[in-house]
Amino acid sequence: MHKAYISGTGSCLPERVLTNNELEQMVETSDEWITSRTGIQTRRISGAGEQNYQLAARAAEKALAAAGLEAQELDLVLVATLSPHMIMPSCACFVQAEIGAANAFAFDLNAACSGFLYGLDMAEKYIASRPEMKILVIGSETLSCRVNWEDRNTCILFGDGAGACIVESSSARGIVDSTLHADGNLWNLLYMDSPASRNPDLLDKDRQGCYIQMSGRDVFKYAVRAMEDAVTRLLKRQNLAINDVCLLIPHQANVRILGKLMERLGIEQEKVFINVNKYGNTSAASIPIALDEACQEGRVQQGDLVLLCSFGGGFTWGSMLLYW
Ligand code: ACO
């Protein structure tokens, strides 16, 4: 029986660091408010040469090196993103060209903050039917291009970055199980519009433009409940307990959401990887960036049971268990 396992990880963060003190000069807010409500202290903001696909490509090159693979050996480049620099071609096609993955097909996937988890799940399905495949799964975002820098409710939360992993088959370790969910009825609690329609019959004049719009309190409530439910459901299905998990890598939205989640799951803080304080919410990129940092810091060892979980616009959410 072949399992899909992660053979290499990589990440890339823009150089520019935006601090809470700088945000105080931009909107009516304070370092104290942001830190106490979100735990976020800094986030990274893209600049020249740091388009979404460029961050993604740099993360991909590191993941390839870690896995000991050449780009030409890849069969698929899959990018989870909600902030591509173009609608067409996909970010994945730009990455494919940038890294020289000449033998790979390429496409984007949008499941908002759950995109990376959806992508890993899809990679696992490809590996199940074609174990020889080598798949690059990336979560990459330039959300700084998509927030309204005059809206203090949202602009303090988000950041840019990319994380990547190589997925190959193994008979010993890898993805055990996952559970993915969506509820499109709740779309209007967290969304971002398209550019104005050129078809006047389809133009919605009430739309605000391509900015993230959010009902923060509702998102908070649903995020905690949904991630708890996805994790509990998955552990039960696999006959495992939360104590069996060596490391939980959740989507990095904010520390209060994560605090509530840890409380409800009954997991010790030492078993939860948190870096949202440094990078803010990087949507689809948050889990692969955290996964890469966890590897670099030696927080995951071969054989460890790792749990991933996410929640985002859609709403979309899910969880995944894997043996490292
Ligand atoms: N600085 C200062 N005051 C602010 C700011 C700010 N940046 N933003 C909002 N406020 C004000 C509000 O205007 C409001 O003022 P009012 O009472 O005069 O109207 C007051 O602070 C309280 O606002 P609330 O929205 O009730 O504040 P809350 O305690 O709920 O915190 C927050 C807001 C941090 C957004 C919280 O709801 C939250 O964390 N929600 C989850 C959002 C999230 O993580 N979204 C990411 C995308 S989804 C995901 O990734 C899971």
Coordinates of N, CA and C and ligand atoms in Angstrom, one line a residue, residues 28-29 33 37-38 113 152-153 156-158 190 214 216-217 219-220 223 251 253-254 256-257 281 311, ligand 1:
E28 N -6.0 54.0 12.7 CA -6.2 54.3 14.1 C -6.1 52.9 14.9
T29 N -5.0 52.6 15.3 CA -4.8 51.3 16.1 C -3.6 51.5 17.0
W33 N -3.4 47.0 21.1 CA -4.6 46.4 20.6 C -4.3 45.2 19.8
R37 N -5.3 41.4 20.9 CA -6.4 40.8 20.2 C -6.0 39.7 19.2
T38 N -4.7 39.7 18.7 CA -4.3 38.8 17.7 C -3.0 38.1 18.0
C113 N -7.8 29.9 3.1 CA -6.8 29.5 4.0 C -6.7 28.0 4.1
R152 N -8.8 49.2 9.4 CA -8.1 48.7 10.5 C -8.6 47.3 11.0
N153 N -9.8 47.0 10.6 CA -10.4 45.7 11.0 C -9.6 44.5 10.3
I156 N -4.4 44.8 9.7 CA -3.5 44.5 10.7 C -3.2 42.9 10.7
L157 N -4.1 42.2 10.1 CA -4.1 40.7 10.3 C -3.2 40.0 9.3
F158 N -3.1 40.5 8.1 CA -2.5 39.6 7.0 C -1.1 39.9 6.6
L190 N -16.7 36.3 5.1 CA -15.2 36.4 4.8 C -15.1 36.3 3.3
M214 N -14.5 41.2 6.1 CA -14.6 40.1 7.1 C -15.5 40.6 8.2
G216 N -15.3 39.8 11.7 CA -14.3 39.2 12.6 C -14.8 38.2 13.6
R217 N -15.8 38.7 14.4 CA -16.3 37.9 15.5 C -16.9 36.6 15.0
V219 N -16.2 35.0 12.2 CA -15.1 34.1 11.7 C -14.4 33.5 12.9
F220 N -14.2 34.2 13.9 CA -13.5 33.7 15.1 C -14.3 32.5 15.7
A223 N -14.4 29.5 13.2 CA -13.0 28.9 13.1 C -12.7 27.9 14.2
H251 N -3.5 26.2 10.9 CA -3.5 27.5 10.2 C -3.3 28.6 11.1
A253 N -4.0 31.9 12.1 CA -4.9 33.0 11.9 C -4.6 34.1 13.0
N254 N -4.8 33.7 14.2 CA -4.3 34.5 15.4 C -4.2 33.7 16.6
R256 N -5.4 34.0 19.6 CA -6.6 33.8 20.4 C -7.4 32.6 19.8
I257 N -7.5 32.5 18.5 CA -8.2 31.4 17.9 C -7.5 30.1 18.3
N281 N -1.4 36.5 9.3 CA -2.1 35.4 8.7 C -1.7 35.4 7.2
F311 N -8.8 26.6 8.6 CA -10.2 27.1 8.4 C -10.0 28.4 7.6
Ligands
ACO1 N1 -7.3 48.7 16.3 C1 -8.0 49.3 17.2 N2 -9.4 49.0 17.3 C2 -9.9 48.2 16.4 C3 -9.1 47.6 15.4 C4 -7.8 47.9 15.3 N3 -7.0 47.4 14.4 N4 -9.9 46.8 14.7 C5 -11.2 46.9 15.2 N5 -11.1 47.8 16.2 C6 -12.2 48.2 17.1 C7 -13.6 48.0 16.4 O1 -13.9 49.0 15.5 C8 -14.5 48.0 17.6 O2 -14.7 49.3 18.0 P1 -16.2 49.7 18.5 O3 -16.5 48.9 19.7 O4 -16.0 51.2 18.8 O5 -17.1 49.4 17.4 C9 -13.6 47.3 18.7 O6 -12.3 47.4 18.3 C10 -14.0 45.9 19.0 O7 -14.1 45.2 17.7 P2 -14.4 43.7 17.6 O8 -14.5 43.4 16.1 O9 -15.6 43.4 18.4 O10 -13.1 43.1 18.2 P3 -12.7 41.7 18.6 O11 -12.3 41.6 20.0 O12 -13.7 40.7 18.0 O13 -11.3 41.5 17.7 C11 -10.6 40.5 15.7 C12 -11.3 41.6 16.3 C13 -9.2 40.5 16.1 C14 -10.7 40.7 14.2 C15 -11.3 39.2 16.1 O14 -12.7 39.2 15.9 C16 -10.7 38.0 15.4 O15 -9.6 37.6 15.6 N6 -11.4 37.4 14.4 C17 -11.0 36.4 13.6 C18 -10.6 37.0 12.3 C19 -9.5 36.2 11.5 O16 -8.6 35.6 12.1 N7 -9.6 36.4 10.2 C20 -8.7 35.9 9.3 C21 -9.2 35.2 8.2 S1 -10.1 33.7 8.6 C22 -8.9 32.7 9.1 O17 -7.8 32.7 8.7 C23 -9.3 31.7 10.1

